[in-house]
CSV table of C-alpha atoms in Angstrom, one decimal:
chain,number,residue,atom,x,y,z
A,1,MET,CA,15.3,-149.7,-29.2
A,2,ILE,CA,14.9,-146.4,-30.9
A,3,ILE,CA,15.9,-143.4,-28.8
A,4,LEU,CA,14.6,-139.9,-29.7
A,5,ALA,CA,17.1,-137.4,-28.3
A,6,ALA,CA,16.4,-133.7,-27.8
A,7,THR,CA,19.4,-131.5,-28.7
A,8,PRO,CA,20.1,-127.9,-27.7
A,9,ILE,CA,18.1,-125.3,-29.7
A,10,GLY,CA,20.9,-122.8,-29.4
A,11,ASN,CA,22.9,-122.9,-26.2
A,12,LEU,CA,25.1,-126.0,-25.9
A,13,GLY,CA,24.9,-125.6,-22.1
A,14,ASP,CA,21.4,-127.0,-22.3
A,15,ALA,CA,22.6,-130.4,-23.4
A,16,SER,CA,21.6,-132.9,-20.7
A,17,ARG,CA,23.9,-135.4,-19.0
A,18,ARG,CA,21.7,-138.1,-20.4
A,19,LEU,CA,22.2,-136.8,-23.9
A,20,VAL,CA,26.0,-136.6,-23.5
A,21,GLU,CA,26.1,-140.2,-22.1
A,22,ALA,CA,23.9,-141.4,-25.0
A,23,LEU,CA,26.1,-139.8,-27.6
A,24,ALA,CA,29.2,-141.3,-25.9
A,25,ASN,CA,27.8,-144.8,-25.9
A,26,ALA,CA,25.9,-144.7,-29.3
A,27,GLU,CA,26.8,-147.3,-31.9
A,28,VAL,CA,24.3,-146.0,-34.4
A,29,ILE,CA,23.0,-142.4,-34.9
A,30,ALA,CA,20.3,-141.6,-37.3
A,31,ALA,CA,20.7,-137.9,-37.9
A,32,GLU,CA,18.8,-135.2,-39.8
A,33,ASP,CA,22.3,-133.9,-40.9
A,34,THR,CA,25.2,-136.2,-40.2
A,35,ARG,CA,27.6,-133.2,-40.3
A,36,THR,CA,25.6,-131.3,-37.7
A,37,ALA,CA,25.5,-134.4,-35.5
A,38,SER,CA,29.3,-134.9,-35.8
A,39,SER,CA,29.8,-131.2,-34.9
A,40,LEU,CA,27.6,-131.7,-31.8
A,41,LEU,CA,29.7,-134.6,-30.6
A,42,ARG,CA,32.9,-132.5,-31.0
A,43,ALA,CA,31.4,-129.5,-29.3
A,44,LEU,CA,30.3,-131.5,-26.3
A,45,GLY,CA,33.7,-133.1,-26.1
A,46,VAL,CA,32.4,-136.6,-26.9
A,47,ASP,CA,35.1,-138.9,-28.2
A,48,ASN,CA,33.0,-141.4,-30.1
A,49,ARG,CA,32.7,-142.4,-33.8
A,50,PRO,CA,29.3,-144.1,-34.2
A,51,ARG,CA,27.9,-145.3,-37.5
A,52,MET,CA,26.0,-142.3,-38.9
A,53,ILE,CA,22.9,-142.7,-41.0
A,54,ALA,CA,21.1,-139.8,-42.7
A,55,LEU,CA,17.5,-139.5,-41.7
A,56,HIS,CA,15.9,-136.4,-43.3
A,57,GLU,CA,12.6,-135.2,-44.8
A,58,HIS,CA,13.5,-136.6,-48.2
A,59,ASN,CA,14.3,-140.2,-47.1
A,60,GLU,CA,12.7,-140.8,-43.7
A,61,VAL,CA,9.7,-142.8,-45.1
A,62,GLU,CA,11.9,-145.1,-47.1
A,63,ARG,CA,14.6,-145.5,-44.4
A,64,ALA,CA,12.1,-146.1,-41.5
A,65,ALA,CA,11.9,-149.9,-42.2
A,66,GLU,CA,15.6,-150.3,-42.3
A,67,LEU,CA,16.1,-148.5,-39.0
A,68,VAL,CA,13.3,-150.4,-37.3
A,69,GLU,CA,15.0,-153.7,-38.2
A,70,LEU,CA,18.3,-152.4,-37.0
A,71,ALA,CA,16.8,-151.3,-33.7
A,72,ARG,CA,15.8,-154.9,-33.1
A,73,GLU,CA,19.4,-155.7,-32.6
A,74,GLN,CA,20.9,-152.5,-31.2
A,75,ASP,CA,20.0,-149.1,-30.0
A,76,VAL,CA,19.5,-146.4,-32.7
A,77,LEU,CA,19.9,-142.8,-31.4
A,78,VAL,CA,17.8,-140.3,-33.4
A,79,LEU,CA,18.9,-136.7,-33.6
A,80,THR,CA,17.7,-133.6,-35.5
A,81,ASP,CA,19.5,-130.4,-35.9
A,82,ALA,CA,17.8,-128.9,-32.9
A,83,GLY,CA,15.1,-129.9,-30.5
A,84,MET,CA,13.0,-133.1,-30.3
A,85,PRO,CA,12.9,-135.4,-33.3
A,86,ALA,CA,9.4,-135.9,-34.8
A,87,ILE,CA,8.2,-132.4,-33.8
A,88,SER,CA,8.3,-130.4,-37.1
A,89,ASP,CA,11.5,-132.4,-37.8
A,90,PRO,CA,12.2,-135.9,-39.1
A,91,GLY,CA,11.1,-138.8,-36.9
A,92,PHE,CA,7.4,-139.3,-37.0
A,93,PRO,CA,7.4,-142.0,-39.8
A,94,LEU,CA,10.1,-143.8,-37.9
A,95,VAL,CA,8.1,-143.8,-34.6
A,96,GLN,CA,5.0,-144.9,-36.5
A,97,ALA,CA,6.8,-147.8,-38.1
A,98,ALA,CA,8.5,-148.8,-34.9
A,99,ALA,CA,5.1,-148.8,-33.0
A,100,ALA,CA,3.6,-151.0,-35.8
A,101,ALA,CA,6.5,-153.4,-35.6
A,102,ASP,CA,6.4,-153.5,-31.8
A,103,VAL,CA,9.9,-152.1,-31.5
A,104,THR,CA,10.5,-150.0,-28.3
A,105,VAL,CA,10.7,-146.2,-28.7
A,106,THR,CA,11.9,-144.0,-25.8
A,107,ALA,CA,13.0,-140.4,-25.5
A,108,ILE,CA,15.7,-138.3,-23.9
A,109,PRO,CA,13.7,-135.1,-23.2
A,110,GLY,CA,15.4,-131.7,-23.4
A,111,PRO,CA,15.2,-128.2,-24.9
A,112,SER,CA,12.0,-127.2,-26.7
A,113,ALA,CA,11.5,-124.1,-28.8
A,114,VAL,CA,7.7,-124.5,-28.5
A,115,LEU,CA,7.6,-124.5,-24.7
A,116,THR,CA,10.4,-122.0,-24.3
A,117,ALA,CA,8.6,-119.4,-26.5
A,118,LEU,CA,5.2,-120.2,-24.9
A,119,ALA,CA,6.7,-119.6,-21.4
A,120,LEU,CA,8.4,-116.3,-22.5
A,121,SER,CA,5.5,-114.9,-24.5
A,122,GLY,CA,3.5,-113.5,-21.7
A,123,LEU,CA,0.3,-115.1,-23.2
A,124,PRO,CA,-1.9,-117.7,-21.5
A,125,THR,CA,0.0,-121.0,-21.1
A,126,ASP,CA,-2.7,-123.2,-19.5
A,127,ARG,CA,-4.1,-124.3,-22.9
A,128,PHE,CA,-2.2,-124.1,-26.2
A,129,THR,CA,-1.9,-125.6,-29.6
A,130,PHE,CA,1.2,-126.1,-31.7
A,131,GLU,CA,0.5,-125.4,-35.4
A,132,GLY,CA,4.0,-126.1,-36.8
A,133,PHE,CA,5.3,-124.0,-39.7
A,134,VAL,CA,3.1,-121.2,-41.1
A,135,PRO,CA,1.8,-122.3,-44.5
A,136,ARG,CA,3.9,-121.0,-47.4
A,137,LYS,CA,1.0,-120.5,-49.7
A,138,SER,CA,-2.7,-119.4,-49.2
A,139,ARG,CA,-1.7,-118.3,-45.7
A,140,VAL,CA,-4.7,-116.1,-44.9
A,141,PRO,CA,-7.3,-118.8,-45.9
A,142,ALA,CA,-5.4,-121.4,-43.8
A,143,LEU,CA,-5.0,-119.0,-40.8
A,144,SER,CA,-8.6,-117.9,-41.0
A,145,LYS,CA,-9.6,-121.5,-40.1
A,146,LEU,CA,-7.9,-120.8,-36.7
A,147,ALA,CA,-9.5,-117.4,-36.1
A,148,ARG,CA,-11.9,-118.8,-33.4
A,149,GLU,CA,-9.3,-121.0,-31.7
A,150,GLU,CA,-9.4,-120.0,-28.1
A,151,ARG,CA,-6.1,-121.6,-27.1
A,152,THR,CA,-2.8,-119.8,-27.4
A,153,MET,CA,-1.2,-120.8,-30.7
A,154,VAL,CA,2.5,-121.4,-31.4
A,155,PHE,CA,4.0,-121.3,-34.9
A,156,PHE,CA,7.4,-121.7,-36.5
A,157,GLU,CA,8.5,-119.3,-39.2
A,158,SER,CA,11.6,-118.4,-41.2
A,159,PRO,CA,13.1,-114.9,-41.1
A,160,HIS,CA,12.6,-114.1,-44.7
A,161,ARG,CA,8.8,-114.8,-44.5
A,162,ILE,CA,8.1,-113.5,-41.0
A,163,ALA,CA,6.9,-110.0,-42.1
A,164,GLU,CA,4.4,-111.3,-44.6
A,165,SER,CA,3.2,-114.0,-42.2
A,166,LEU,CA,2.6,-111.5,-39.4
A,167,ASP,CA,0.7,-109.3,-41.8
A,168,ASP,CA,-1.4,-112.2,-42.9
A,169,MET,CA,-2.0,-113.2,-39.3
A,170,ALA,CA,-3.2,-109.6,-38.6
A,171,THR,CA,-5.7,-110.0,-41.5
A,172,ALA,CA,-6.9,-113.5,-40.3
A,173,PHE,CA,-7.0,-112.9,-36.6
A,174,GLY,CA,-7.4,-109.1,-36.3
A,175,GLY,CA,-4.6,-106.5,-36.0
A,176,ASP,CA,-5.2,-106.1,-32.3
A,177,ARG,CA,-4.7,-109.8,-31.4
A,178,PRO,CA,-1.8,-110.0,-28.8
A,179,ALA,CA,1.2,-112.0,-29.9
A,180,ALA,CA,4.9,-112.4,-29.4
A,181,VAL,CA,7.8,-113.0,-31.8
A,182,CYS,CA,10.5,-115.0,-30.1
A,183,ARG,CA,13.8,-115.2,-32.0
A,184,GLU,CA,17.2,-116.8,-31.3
A,185,LEU,CA,15.9,-118.5,-28.2
A,186,THR,CA,18.7,-119.5,-25.7
A,187,LYS,CA,21.3,-117.7,-27.8
A,188,LEU,CA,23.3,-114.6,-27.2
A,189,HIS,CA,21.0,-112.3,-29.1
A,190,GLU,CA,17.7,-113.8,-27.8
A,191,GLU,CA,14.8,-111.3,-28.3
A,192,ILE,CA,11.1,-111.4,-27.3
A,193,ARG,CA,9.0,-108.8,-29.0
A,194,ARG,CA,5.5,-108.6,-27.7
A,195,GLY,CA,2.5,-106.5,-29.0
A,196,PRO,CA,-0.6,-106.5,-31.2
A,197,LEU,CA,-0.1,-108.4,-34.5
A,198,ALA,CA,-0.4,-105.2,-36.6
A,199,GLU,CA,2.3,-103.6,-34.6
A,200,LEU,CA,4.6,-106.7,-34.9
A,201,ALA,CA,4.0,-106.9,-38.6
A,202,GLU,CA,5.1,-103.3,-39.1
A,203,TRP,CA,8.2,-103.9,-36.9
A,204,ALA,CA,9.1,-107.0,-38.9
A,205,THR,CA,9.2,-105.0,-42.2
A,206,GLY,CA,12.6,-103.8,-41.1
A,207,GLY,CA,14.0,-107.3,-41.3
A,208,VAL,CA,14.2,-110.0,-38.6
A,209,ARG,CA,17.1,-112.5,-38.3
A,210,GLY,CA,17.5,-115.9,-36.7
A,211,GLU,CA,15.3,-118.8,-35.7
A,212,ILE,CA,11.8,-117.6,-35.0
A,213,VAL,CA,8.8,-118.8,-33.0
A,214,VAL,CA,5.5,-116.8,-33.1
A,215,VAL,CA,3.1,-117.1,-30.3
A,216,VAL,CA,-0.5,-115.7,-30.8
A,217,GLY,CA,-3.1,-115.2,-28.2
A,218,GLY,CA,-6.3,-117.2,-28.6
A,219,ALA,CA,-9.6,-115.7,-29.7
A,220,ALA,CA,-11.9,-114.1,-27.1
A,221,ALA,CA,-15.2,-115.8,-26.4
A,222,ALA,CA,-17.0,-113.0,-28.2
A,223,SER,CA,-17.4,-112.9,-32.0
A,224,LEU,CA,-15.0,-111.1,-34.2
A,225,ASP,CA,-15.9,-107.6,-35.4
A,226,LEU,CA,-17.8,-107.6,-38.7
A,227,PRO,CA,-14.9,-106.0,-40.8
A,228,THR,CA,-12.4,-108.6,-39.7
A,229,ALA,CA,-15.0,-111.4,-40.3
A,230,ILE,CA,-15.6,-110.1,-43.8
A,231,ALA,CA,-11.9,-110.1,-44.5
A,232,GLN,CA,-11.8,-113.7,-43.5
A,233,VAL,CA,-14.7,-114.5,-45.9
A,234,LEU,CA,-12.8,-112.8,-48.7
A,235,ALA,CA,-9.6,-114.7,-47.8
A,236,LEU,CA,-11.4,-118.0,-48.0
A,237,VAL,CA,-12.8,-116.9,-51.4
A,238,GLU,CA,-9.2,-116.1,-52.6
A,239,GLY,CA,-8.3,-119.6,-51.5
A,240,GLY,CA,-10.9,-121.1,-53.8
A,241,ALA,CA,-14.1,-121.3,-51.8
A,242,ARG,CA,-17.4,-120.1,-53.2
A,243,LEU,CA,-18.6,-116.9,-51.6
A,244,LYS,CA,-21.7,-118.4,-50.1
A,245,GLU,CA,-19.8,-121.3,-48.6
A,246,ALA,CA,-17.2,-118.9,-47.2
A,247,ALA,CA,-19.8,-116.7,-45.6
A,248,THR,CA,-21.4,-119.8,-44.0
A,249,GLU,CA,-18.1,-121.1,-42.7
A,250,VAL,CA,-17.2,-117.7,-41.1
A,251,ALA,CA,-20.8,-117.3,-39.8
A,252,ASP,CA,-20.6,-120.7,-38.0
A,253,ALA,CA,-17.2,-119.8,-36.5
A,254,THR,CA,-18.0,-116.3,-35.3
A,255,GLY,CA,-21.7,-116.3,-34.6
A,256,LEU,CA,-22.3,-113.4,-37.0
A,257,GLY,CA,-25.1,-113.5,-39.6
A,258,ARG,CA,-24.4,-115.3,-42.8
A,259,ARG,CA,-26.4,-112.8,-44.8
A,260,GLU,CA,-24.6,-109.8,-43.5
A,261,LEU,CA,-21.2,-111.5,-44.1
A,262,TYR,CA,-22.2,-112.4,-47.6
A,263,GLU,CA,-23.5,-108.9,-48.5
A,264,GLY,CA,-20.6,-107.2,-46.8
A,265,ALA,CA,-18.1,-109.3,-48.8
A,266,LEU,CA,-20.0,-108.5,-52.0
A,267,LYS,CA,-19.8,-104.9,-51.2
A,268,GLU,CA,-16.0,-105.1,-50.5
A,269,ARG,CA,-15.4,-107.0,-53.7
A,270,GLY,CA,-17.3,-104.3,-55.7
A,271,ARG,CA,-14.9,-101.6,-54.5
């Protein structure tokens, strides 16, 4: 079978007994980075030298078939650098191929940056959506499509883009939208910074280090204020949409009038 194994997201003490046993007994490990996997075995005191196969974003589609066939004969333990395979990490094409080939897939659950950040954020946890990594390009148009999402949203982001991303989130969602920046989760310098997006964006300009998860509160049931909605229209236009289409999309999402959004956007563009 194929075994997806969650690894610590920072603190090695979070490694489960099942994970340690699986590593000790593994004959084949498919790893995002074989060096990282070897370091994990040493750090956990596991004296085992399994066959290591690289499984990363650049080869996972091509390697899936090979690993599925291998898993018909012996267990294949799948590891990523941190957290659960297939969740914003290599693994999904392999699981998909295994399911299609009727090869058993199971998991060893464990640490999750998504759930840890959500629980620590101080934002509603009863309903949430994981949006993965913040888009690198056309962020405001992409984020604007989530402006009316009422569930709490969880994003991954890198430290060198976090300031720009938070600023774009403030534009797309409104500067007063509550959020939390969670960095270095489970590590020595863990920090949870909570506040409105505009305030967090200003804080981040000073530089933020480490692995980062951003949690953003969902939209209130009421419509966005008109200036924020107009900013979303303009963001969609910047992303390639026609003004009329952008005004209609935001009107449908917010309940505001298409005409006032269209005319408001025209006025802003003329400044």
